[in-house]
């Protein structure tokens, strides 16, 4: 089911606005992640989609149907809550069966279905336990099974994997992706883990302080961040951020003077700082001093000093010693300029 | 340590902490209970010299043969069966309503709580007036529905009903408060999950509220059963020191009171107390057994 927000605003107490004029469309059959730091309004957005929370103003559409006034019962979405909200008095099996019971599915059928789902999320050995006797990760999996039970046309997942260990997390996210692709259910997946969002989603909506920062594919987010927040939020290691005033004319002549004039911040991806020159792609050259170089696993990082600022690069090929001078070549496709409002005015595909 | 095993040392330490309370309960609870157990077997007893010249089971034989005691048991059971379910249901319904309205909720809570902090005697006086067959409020209202004046307190047919109504009303306040606490303790998220799972208001009530409220319901009903088995002061106050017209409100404790204070048959009074004790024990054990399967903590 396609979900559309038209100018949706929300305030819990009527004073402080939590979400400001949200406009977006989640296409049918896709998996979209809502990504953002804690407290930015991800859960709140999900609650409004589910119908548990009514927007203060604006409209919500499922397909072309206006559901703004419809409550959760009428909207019939599936949802995994951030706090799981499993019924404490029901066994795992009964929890998974509950939506089916409400839909008046026969006892035999709903048991069969529930066991199938329990197997899917690897919880079939815990069926008789009460939620209180399960670990956080197990509870989360029960919650996922319960949300899937009624085969909703819209599935909302609020950080469904946050309590799993690294390996299970990857396994479950692939599982969610597989289920989503198999069933074609439109899925909205809330997370604050960019890696998770990048791996699982068709599109990612980056949210910060109640504003949509950017809504696009993972690749576009990384290659064409629309503002400084997105550039800093997406990417590991984090993008290097410098003030334009930290440069002593290294960029002059390479970029329109008019753009440089408006620039306030410069973002440089760690992999766009190379110690070897690829002429075609090189935007500028800077001279830095190596502070420290480290190697973990196959990662090799070097911390550098540039006009008193710290830089991090992952692209030093030569063996370097601490304290030595190192000329670095700024790669065109990893340098972004942002104006005083944080909007990107240079870099990305348009300037590649 | 969550999983520490009890040792002799830790048990002794715990006993030491409990000692002051133990001394008090042994003196004022355990000792009288044992004493009355023993007293129920006194068959010849000089109260003034505290000399027991004969033990036996004559007291029990007497009460088992006494039609008054049979009546008392019957009335007590009617009272318990009448009061407890009504109290639980009505206080739950009122608590649910109070939980809904935010407006004046504090005011209503106070109003419902008042009976709990008012003395039974004062309450009985008010109900006396309500039940008055000529000028009473109740008959006045019933008159609107074409019901002829009922002699609530004078007719053996209605006396027990009158007693039950007043007792239910008196119990409401405290139980409403308990239910309100229980309702507030149910996390909103379970209702949200239930809505998502397609549960309408009624299904939310039966699948979330009722099971998650069961510890409170259990508390309220056990408390109610024990209290109702021991009913006495309501009767004494409502029927002006009599067990109702034609003993229609004679209960076990009232029987005990009569034997003890007006007939000075201490052994018989104690024996009826012992019977009451075992009746309450039986019902409470049953409730505990039932709760094992149906109460969700
Ligand atoms: N019931 C509520 N009443 C009032 N304010 C609330 C309520 N729930 C959330 N908020 C506020 O709304 C803002 C957004 O909260 P929300 O739970 O949507 O954040 P989130 O993005 O899901 O964060 P997290 O990643 O920590 O779960 C926060 O500032 C929070 O304090
Ligand atoms: Mg959240």
XYZ file of C-alpha atoms and ligand atoms in Angstrom:
681
model
C 0.000 0.000 0.000
C 1.275 3.426 -0.903
C 1.545 5.819 2.015
C 1.435 9.571 1.526
C 1.878 12.349 4.055
C 0.572 15.760 3.036
C 1.842 18.604 5.157
C 1.609 16.576 8.357
C 2.478 18.340 11.572
C 2.403 16.893 15.045
C 2.553 18.291 18.522
C 1.865 16.162 21.599
C 1.035 18.980 23.959
C -0.157 21.648 21.537
C 2.840 23.805 22.335
C 6.008 22.186 21.101
C 5.901 20.910 17.533
C 7.674 17.562 17.174
C 7.203 17.026 13.436
C 7.041 19.929 10.991
C 5.167 19.835 7.703
C 6.130 16.360 6.573
C 5.526 15.620 2.906
C 6.482 12.271 1.439
C 5.233 9.279 -0.485
C 6.279 5.749 0.240
C 5.745 3.757 -2.949
C 3.793 0.527 -2.807
C 5.793 -2.636 -2.292
C 9.022 -0.949 -1.226
C 11.017 -1.125 1.952
C 11.714 2.329 3.279
C 13.877 3.119 6.279
C 13.366 6.101 8.492
C 16.789 6.981 9.777
C 17.680 9.618 12.284
C 19.195 10.315 15.670
C 17.379 9.556 18.915
C 14.439 11.820 19.601
C 14.071 13.105 16.047
C 10.507 11.809 15.738
C 10.858 8.408 14.075
C 8.545 6.525 16.412
C 6.108 9.406 16.354
C 5.950 9.253 12.552
C 5.291 5.528 12.717
C 2.546 5.982 15.296
C 0.811 8.390 12.951
C 1.018 5.947 10.064
C -0.432 3.201 12.251
C -3.315 5.395 13.354
C -2.457 5.295 17.048
C -1.700 8.992 16.932
C -3.655 11.610 14.986
C -1.711 14.359 13.224
C -2.225 17.856 14.573
C -2.675 19.048 11.011
C -2.244 17.659 7.524
C -3.482 14.509 5.818
C -2.413 10.905 5.538
C -3.319 8.731 2.544
C -3.176 4.987 2.023
C -3.249 4.673 -1.740
C -5.702 7.362 -2.730
C -7.826 6.886 0.356
C -7.679 9.573 3.014
C -7.184 7.727 6.312
C -6.394 10.760 8.468
C -9.560 10.320 10.511
C -9.393 6.529 10.711
C -8.123 4.874 13.857
C -5.654 2.028 14.181
C -8.393 -0.593 14.109
C -9.558 0.583 10.700
C -6.095 1.003 9.212
C -5.081 -2.628 9.783
C -1.339 -2.212 9.648
C 1.155 -4.611 11.215
C 3.538 -3.086 13.705
C 6.508 -4.044 15.834
C 6.804 -1.616 18.714
C 10.096 -0.279 19.908
C 9.308 -1.751 23.329
C 7.794 -4.922 21.776
C 4.554 -4.590 23.808
C 4.047 -8.344 23.990
C 1.087 -9.351 26.129
C 2.720 -10.403 29.392
C -0.034 -12.846 30.332
C 0.039 -14.786 27.078
C 2.521 -17.417 25.984
C 4.688 -16.814 22.937
C 2.346 -18.910 20.834
C -0.745 -17.064 22.064
C 0.955 -13.743 21.445
C 1.615 -14.634 17.827
C -1.894 -16.027 17.461
C -3.591 -12.992 18.959
C -4.116 -10.939 15.764
C -5.472 -14.083 14.092
C -7.823 -14.670 17.002
C -9.105 -11.123 16.621
C -9.583 -11.800 12.909
C -11.656 -14.866 13.881
C -9.341 -17.390 12.238
C -10.120 -20.930 13.377
C -8.112 -22.323 16.253
C -6.409 -24.952 14.144
C -5.411 -22.589 11.351
C -4.070 -19.930 13.606
C -1.938 -22.379 15.521
C -0.489 -23.709 12.297
C 0.231 -20.204 11.038
C 1.732 -19.109 14.356
C 4.087 -22.076 14.444
C 5.158 -21.351 10.879
C 5.950 -17.766 11.803
C 7.746 -18.824 14.964
C 9.978 -21.042 12.861
C 10.624 -18.178 10.494
C 11.964 -15.991 13.289
C 13.710 -18.904 15.041
C 11.625 -18.810 18.169
C 9.817 -22.135 17.779
C 11.631 -23.645 20.763
C 10.139 -21.071 23.152
C 6.464 -21.320 22.298
C 5.152 -22.068 25.786
C 7.135 -19.418 27.615
C 5.732 -16.106 28.758
C 7.411 -12.978 27.323
C 8.864 -12.166 30.737
C 11.023 -15.286 30.507
C 12.552 -14.312 27.174
C 15.638 -12.279 26.375
C 15.218 -8.918 24.670
C 16.180 -10.347 21.298
C 13.760 -13.246 21.630
C 10.950 -10.865 22.540
C 11.760 -8.799 19.507
C 11.459 -11.831 17.281
C 8.113 -12.766 18.804
C 6.955 -9.228 18.113
C 8.010 -9.546 14.482
C 6.143 -12.837 14.141
C 3.046 -11.305 15.713
C 3.153 -8.353 13.317
C 3.451 -10.670 10.331
C 0.666 -12.975 11.501
C -2.229 -11.115 9.959
C -0.396 -10.561 6.691
C -0.801 -6.802 6.730
C -0.518 -4.747 3.574
C 1.645 -2.314 5.479
C 4.276 -3.381 7.971
C 5.792 -0.920 10.423
C 8.934 -1.867 12.281
C 10.247 0.374 15.057
C 13.895 -0.529 15.574
C 13.053 -4.214 15.420
C 16.633 -5.399 15.569
C 18.150 -3.093 18.157
C 18.453 -5.808 20.800
C 19.974 -8.580 18.744
C 23.611 -9.532 18.622
C 25.570 -8.548 15.532
C 25.282 -11.870 13.761
C 21.584 -12.423 14.420
C 20.960 -8.864 13.426
C 22.405 -9.381 9.998
C 20.549 -12.660 9.664
C 17.248 -11.083 10.722
C 17.633 -8.093 8.473
C 18.196 -10.372 5.525
C 15.181 -12.350 6.675
C 13.044 -9.213 6.852
C 14.246 -8.199 3.432
C 13.454 -11.671 2.083
C 9.963 -11.734 3.613
C 9.342 -8.247 2.305
C 10.373 -9.134 -1.215
C 8.483 -12.405 -1.166
C 5.244 -10.904 0.069
C 5.643 -7.502 -1.517
C 4.376 -5.898 1.682
C 5.134 -2.207 1.887
C 7.469 -1.941 4.845
C 8.607 1.017 6.886
C 11.610 0.302 8.984
C 12.767 2.674 11.686
C 16.366 2.566 12.741
C 19.119 4.802 13.975
C 21.728 2.474 12.550
C 22.802 3.745 9.139
C 24.465 0.479 8.249
C 21.165 -1.336 8.756
C 19.295 1.256 6.729
C 21.825 1.171 3.908
C 21.671 -2.598 3.654
C 17.986 -3.241 3.893
C 16.123 -0.438 2.182
C 15.029 0.635 -1.241
C 14.801 4.198 0.008
C 15.923 5.976 3.113
C 14.258 8.916 4.741
C 16.663 10.855 6.916
C 14.891 12.701 9.682
C 16.320 15.258 12.045
C 14.489 17.392 14.595
C 11.178 16.734 12.912
C 12.290 17.733 9.427
C 12.908 15.410 6.507
C 16.513 16.026 5.546
C 16.553 13.842 2.476
C 14.500 11.000 1.065
C 16.330 8.973 -1.556
C 18.207 5.761 -2.263
C 21.143 4.789 -0.091
C 23.575 5.540 -2.884
C 22.206 9.022 -3.484
C 22.346 9.769 0.251
C 26.013 8.961 0.257
C 27.022 10.445 -3.064
C 24.704 13.432 -3.112
C 23.893 14.441 0.448
C 21.560 17.379 0.213
C 22.908 19.049 3.309
C 25.596 18.999 5.928
C 23.513 16.955 8.389
C 23.047 14.100 5.933
C 26.683 14.220 4.893
C 27.739 13.937 8.512
C 25.107 11.378 9.454
C 25.753 8.946 6.609
C 29.148 7.354 6.130
C 31.552 5.468 8.322
C 34.085 6.800 9.182
C 32.350 10.150 9.456
C 33.028 12.781 6.809
C 35.726 15.339 7.651
C 34.203 18.758 8.185
C 36.216 21.941 7.951
C 35.383 25.621 7.886
C 36.125 27.301 4.587
C 38.376 29.647 6.545
C 40.628 26.728 7.445
C 41.812 26.703 3.848
C 44.582 29.017 2.760
C 43.477 29.333 -0.829
C 43.975 25.640 -1.763
C 40.537 25.569 -3.381
C 40.838 28.877 -5.214
C 40.709 28.525 -8.951
C 39.411 24.966 -8.728
C 35.870 25.997 -7.803
C 33.812 28.975 -8.949
C 34.745 32.009 -6.881
C 31.054 32.744 -6.613
C 30.405 29.395 -4.920
C 33.446 29.697 -2.669
C 32.150 33.068 -1.656
C 28.943 31.498 -0.282
C 30.619 28.474 1.273
C 30.773 28.085 4.993
C 31.614 24.404 5.544
C 33.661 21.939 3.546
C 33.012 18.202 3.788
C 35.627 15.710 2.649
C 34.946 11.973 2.713
C 37.836 10.041 4.306
C 38.290 8.052 1.111
C 38.576 11.252 -0.939
C 41.892 12.099 0.679
C 44.480 10.121 -1.287
C 48.206 10.160 -1.063
C 48.476 9.158 -4.717
C 47.463 11.427 -7.540
C 44.669 10.405 -9.924
C 44.921 13.464 -12.080
C 41.498 13.364 -13.706
C 39.665 13.201 -10.432
C 41.870 15.402 -8.330
C 40.305 18.653 -7.293
C 43.083 20.155 -5.233
C 46.168 19.310 -3.282
C 46.740 20.021 0.395
C 49.716 19.524 2.596
C 49.163 17.773 5.906
C 51.152 16.336 8.760
C 50.602 12.751 9.945
C 49.573 12.630 13.597
C 48.983 8.936 13.878
C 48.320 6.010 11.584
C 46.477 2.921 12.697
C 45.582 -0.393 11.211
C 42.760 -2.654 12.351
C 41.886 -5.694 10.327
C 41.801 -4.590 6.738
C 41.111 -0.991 7.709
C 43.944 1.444 7.597
C 43.312 4.908 8.987
C 45.561 7.889 9.242
C 44.916 10.908 11.431
C 46.315 14.085 9.964
C 46.707 17.698 10.837
C 45.811 20.384 8.353
C 46.142 24.046 9.346
C 45.478 23.062 12.951
C 42.416 20.921 12.084
C 42.155 17.153 12.314
C 41.503 15.071 9.224
C 40.967 11.357 8.826
C 41.758 9.355 5.733
C 41.456 5.746 4.768
C 43.419 6.045 1.545
C 47.051 6.263 2.523
C 48.925 3.593 0.583
C 52.501 4.508 1.375
C 54.041 3.580 4.709
C 54.028 6.742 6.768
C 55.651 7.617 10.038
C 54.045 9.806 12.674
C 54.986 13.459 12.324
C 55.967 13.332 8.665
C 54.586 15.742 6.079
C 52.177 14.273 3.561
C 50.686 15.893 0.454
C 47.124 14.699 -0.164
C 45.002 14.846 -3.304
C 41.368 15.816 -2.766
C 39.148 13.656 -4.942
C 36.420 15.483 -6.786
C 33.657 12.969 -5.958
C 34.156 13.185 -2.227
C 34.283 16.908 -1.618
C 31.184 18.914 -0.776
C 30.664 22.554 -0.007
C 27.803 23.781 2.148
C 26.435 27.279 2.565
C 25.599 28.964 5.855
C 22.295 27.085 6.086
C 24.053 23.764 5.563
C 22.688 23.324 2.041
C 25.042 21.639 -0.416
C 26.166 24.066 -3.115
C 29.011 22.088 -4.602
C 29.924 18.433 -5.013
C 28.071 15.289 -5.904
C 26.999 14.145 -9.335
C 26.418 17.600 -10.708
C 30.076 18.476 -10.233
C 31.691 15.088 -10.739
C 22.161 -11.498 45.244
C 19.089 -12.532 43.376
C 19.684 -16.232 43.647
C 21.248 -16.476 47.105
C 20.298 -19.654 48.960
C 18.940 -19.189 52.471
C 21.407 -20.238 55.153
C 20.951 -20.656 58.903
C 22.776 -17.404 59.416
C 20.656 -15.443 56.952
C 17.478 -16.951 58.397
C 18.464 -15.980 61.930
C 19.267 -12.512 60.747
C 15.862 -12.245 59.099
C 14.203 -13.462 62.299
C 15.959 -10.766 64.244
C 14.551 -8.102 61.923
C 11.104 -9.632 62.270
C 11.267 -9.976 66.042
C 9.389 -6.818 67.104
C 6.541 -7.563 64.721
C 6.560 -11.229 65.742
C 6.194 -10.370 69.413
C 3.199 -8.197 68.654
C 1.485 -10.701 66.382
C 2.104 -13.598 68.740
C 0.601 -11.710 71.652
C -2.389 -10.276 69.859
C -3.079 -12.731 67.031
C -1.479 -16.123 67.398
C -2.117 -16.536 71.129
C -5.834 -15.600 70.977
C -6.326 -17.915 68.013
C -4.773 -20.843 69.850
C -6.606 -19.894 73.008
C -9.985 -19.843 71.272
C -9.223 -23.151 69.603
C -8.606 -24.648 73.003
C -11.588 -22.845 74.477
C -13.867 -24.444 71.922
C -13.161 -27.759 73.663
C -14.022 -26.463 77.181
C -17.188 -28.121 78.305
C -17.074 -27.167 81.982
C -15.481 -23.825 82.632
C -15.471 -21.371 85.481
C -14.833 -18.027 83.821
C -14.111 -16.115 87.010
C -11.544 -18.515 88.361
C -10.368 -19.590 84.906
C -10.655 -23.234 85.823
C -11.473 -25.810 83.204
C -12.872 -28.942 84.749
C -13.745 -30.827 81.571
C -12.757 -30.951 77.893
C -14.781 -32.466 75.087
C -16.511 -31.908 71.789
C -19.915 -31.101 73.270
C -19.700 -27.497 72.052
C -19.405 -28.646 68.452
C -22.197 -31.154 68.967
C -24.332 -28.341 70.284
C -23.812 -25.916 67.439
C -24.182 -28.582 64.787
C -27.582 -29.367 66.277
C -28.558 -25.732 66.894
C -31.052 -24.444 64.268
C -29.878 -20.906 65.035
C -26.362 -21.817 63.998
C -27.638 -23.407 60.807
C -29.506 -20.219 60.062
C -26.391 -18.178 60.821
C -24.302 -20.227 58.411
C -26.944 -19.948 55.721
C -27.307 -16.192 56.176
C -23.562 -15.717 56.168
C -23.218 -17.613 52.912
C -26.055 -15.637 51.324
C -24.381 -12.458 52.477
C -20.968 -13.441 51.063
C -22.422 -14.585 47.758
C -24.509 -11.434 47.531
C -21.884 -8.904 48.526
C -18.586 -10.056 46.996
C -19.491 -10.417 43.303
C -21.582 -7.260 43.360
C -18.807 -5.315 45.052
C -16.205 -6.524 42.552
C -18.340 -5.827 39.497
C -19.740 -2.475 40.567
C -16.433 -1.115 41.795
C -14.702 -2.263 38.607
C -17.319 -0.573 36.443
C -17.108 2.662 38.413
C -13.312 2.557 38.333
C -13.385 2.098 34.564
C -15.690 5.078 34.195
C -13.615 7.216 36.548
C -10.527 6.239 34.596
C -12.175 7.522 31.439
C -13.296 10.924 32.610
C -10.500 13.285 33.371
C -12.959 15.958 34.347
C -13.807 16.065 38.064
C -12.176 12.645 38.504
C -10.620 13.783 41.769
C -13.976 14.955 43.066
C -15.684 11.665 42.225
C -12.838 9.676 43.743
C -13.327 11.564 46.991
C -17.069 11.020 46.907
C -16.659 7.283 46.417
C -13.974 7.074 49.031
C -16.064 8.774 51.727
C -17.967 5.652 52.851
C -14.644 3.983 53.585
C -13.573 6.665 56.025
C -16.985 7.112 57.620
C -17.944 5.031 60.647
C -20.303 2.147 60.075
C -22.677 3.485 62.697
C -23.041 6.805 60.900
C -23.528 5.046 57.593
C -26.166 2.792 59.100
C -28.020 5.838 60.406
C -28.141 7.309 56.935
C -29.356 4.027 55.459
C -31.928 3.767 58.195
C -33.420 6.871 56.783
C -33.076 5.720 53.183
C -34.784 2.438 54.043
C -37.567 4.013 56.089
C -40.783 2.466 54.813
C -42.839 5.647 55.068
C -40.458 8.511 54.320
C -37.447 6.656 52.936
C -35.660 7.800 49.800
C -35.537 4.289 48.364
C -39.270 3.698 48.548
C -39.802 7.172 47.194
C -37.769 6.312 44.082
C -39.295 2.878 43.747
C -42.667 4.617 43.844
C -41.871 6.165 40.476
C -41.758 2.686 39.012
C -45.035 1.719 40.632
C -43.460 -0.373 43.383
C -45.422 -0.328 46.616
C -43.698 0.746 49.801
C -41.390 -1.995 51.135
C -40.595 -2.367 54.824
C -36.903 -2.888 54.237
C -35.843 -3.171 57.819
C -38.950 -4.645 59.361
C -39.743 -7.418 56.927
C -37.708 -10.663 57.234
C -37.986 -11.005 53.477
C -36.093 -7.799 52.701
C -33.795 -7.344 55.677
C -30.941 -9.385 54.173
C -31.253 -7.533 50.866
C -31.138 -4.216 52.703
C -28.033 -5.356 54.542
C -26.359 -6.492 51.334
C -27.089 -3.226 49.509
C -25.656 -1.161 52.322
C -22.564 -3.345 52.638
C -21.856 -3.269 48.909
C -22.139 0.493 48.976
C -19.835 0.735 51.950
C -17.221 -1.509 50.326
C -17.192 0.345 47.019
C -14.926 3.236 47.939
C -11.840 1.320 48.867
C -12.199 -1.204 46.078
C -12.661 1.516 43.482
C -9.386 3.034 44.621
C -7.669 -0.343 44.335
C -9.058 -0.884 40.854
C -8.020 2.617 39.810
C -4.464 1.890 40.901
C -4.580 -1.370 38.968
C -5.920 0.318 35.841
C -3.244 2.971 36.003
C -0.603 0.287 36.214
C -1.597 -1.225 32.892
C 0.811 0.201 30.380
C -0.795 2.051 27.518
C 1.372 0.123 25.074
C -0.639 -3.069 25.542
C -3.738 -1.233 24.390
C -1.821 0.151 21.438
C -0.630 -3.320 20.506
C -4.156 -4.675 20.880
C -5.559 -1.967 18.603
C -2.922 -2.781 16.009
C -3.825 -6.447 16.361
C -7.427 -5.635 15.570
C -8.993 -5.766 19.024
C -12.053 -3.553 19.389
C -12.905 -1.854 22.686
C -14.607 -4.957 24.081
C -11.782 -7.288 23.077
C -9.277 -4.861 24.544
C -11.226 -5.042 27.764
C -11.416 -8.833 27.854
C -7.927 -9.503 26.519
C -5.894 -6.757 28.127
C -7.733 -5.082 30.989
C -9.242 -8.143 32.636
C -6.124 -10.338 32.621
C -3.751 -7.545 33.587
C -6.099 -6.435 36.332
C -6.473 -9.947 37.727
C -4.062 -9.496 40.651
C -6.195 -6.590 41.904
C -9.438 -8.459 41.272
C -8.004 -11.340 43.252
C -7.000 -9.067 46.104
C -10.383 -7.384 46.148
C -12.304 -10.650 46.152
C -10.199 -12.414 48.798
C -10.433 -9.342 50.958
C -14.159 -9.137 50.309
C -14.777 -12.779 51.114
C -12.919 -12.609 54.399
C -14.559 -9.343 55.379
C -18.031 -10.551 54.450
C -17.702 -13.807 56.370
C -16.962 -11.715 59.439
C -19.841 -9.274 58.970
C -21.179 -7.966 62.247
C -21.132 -4.235 62.880
C -23.264 -3.429 59.844
C -25.975 -5.700 61.225
C -25.677 -4.389 64.743
C -25.953 -0.798 63.579
C -28.580 -1.243 60.885
C -30.963 -3.308 63.006
C -30.375 -1.438 66.258
C -28.574 -4.207 68.097
C -30.728 -7.059 66.875
C -29.960 -9.706 64.226
C -32.752 -8.363 62.019
C -36.460 -9.169 62.093
C -36.984 -12.884 62.922
C -33.200 -13.346 62.940
C -33.215 -12.774 59.203
C -29.773 -11.197 59.411
C -28.254 -13.533 61.964
C -24.728 -14.343 60.785
C -22.015 -16.503 62.306
C -20.231 -13.643 63.988
C -23.537 -12.303 65.288
C -24.271 -15.771 66.658
C -20.844 -15.824 68.256
C -21.449 -12.418 69.768
C -24.765 -13.496 71.249
C -23.329 -16.655 72.753
C -20.375 -14.794 74.195
C -21.785 -11.534 75.481
C -25.410 -12.226 76.155
C -25.453 -15.921 77.030
C -21.908 -16.264 78.380
C -21.459 -19.599 76.671
C -17.782 -19.130 75.940
C -17.090 -22.638 74.688
C -19.927 -22.482 72.195
C -18.908 -19.033 71.009
C -15.340 -20.276 70.520
C -16.548 -23.354 68.655
C -18.551 -21.250 66.216
C -15.456 -19.087 65.749
C -13.444 -22.181 64.895
C -16.057 -23.252 62.339
C -15.945 -19.770 60.801
C -12.165 -19.933 60.698
C -12.243 -23.172 58.738
C -14.918 -21.912 56.378
C -12.835 -18.856 55.540
C -9.726 -21.000 55.231
C -11.457 -23.347 52.822
C -12.722 -20.566 50.576
C -9.410 -18.728 50.635
C -7.453 -21.856 49.770
C -9.842 -22.416 46.899
C -9.315 -18.852 45.722
C -5.557 -19.267 45.937
C -5.730 -22.452 43.929
C -7.912 -20.750 41.363
C -5.584 -17.766 41.194
C -2.628 -20.011 40.360
C -4.279 -20.698 37.050
C -6.071 -17.472 36.273
C -4.201 -14.594 37.855
C -1.339 -13.128 35.849
C 1.343 -11.356 37.775
N 3.893 10.656 24.534
C 4.673 11.735 24.357
N 4.330 12.924 24.916
C 5.094 14.012 24.732
N 6.222 14.054 24.018
C 6.632 12.916 23.427
C 5.875 11.692 23.567
N 6.514 10.724 22.884
C 7.597 11.301 22.345
N 7.682 12.623 22.658
C 8.719 13.558 22.214
O 8.720 13.572 20.809
C 10.027 13.607 20.293
C 10.215 12.482 19.301
O 10.077 11.253 19.967
P 10.159 9.861 19.219
O 9.829 8.821 20.203
O 9.357 9.927 17.982
O 11.701 9.802 18.860
P 12.508 8.659 18.089
O 13.042 9.281 16.853
O 11.676 7.456 17.923
O 13.718 8.406 19.078
P 14.421 7.032 19.497
O 15.404 6.695 18.420
O 15.104 7.392 20.766
O 13.359 6.014 19.663
C 10.962 13.536 21.492
O 11.429 14.838 21.724
C 10.092 13.088 22.631
O 10.497 13.696 23.812
Mg 11.694 5.595 18.739
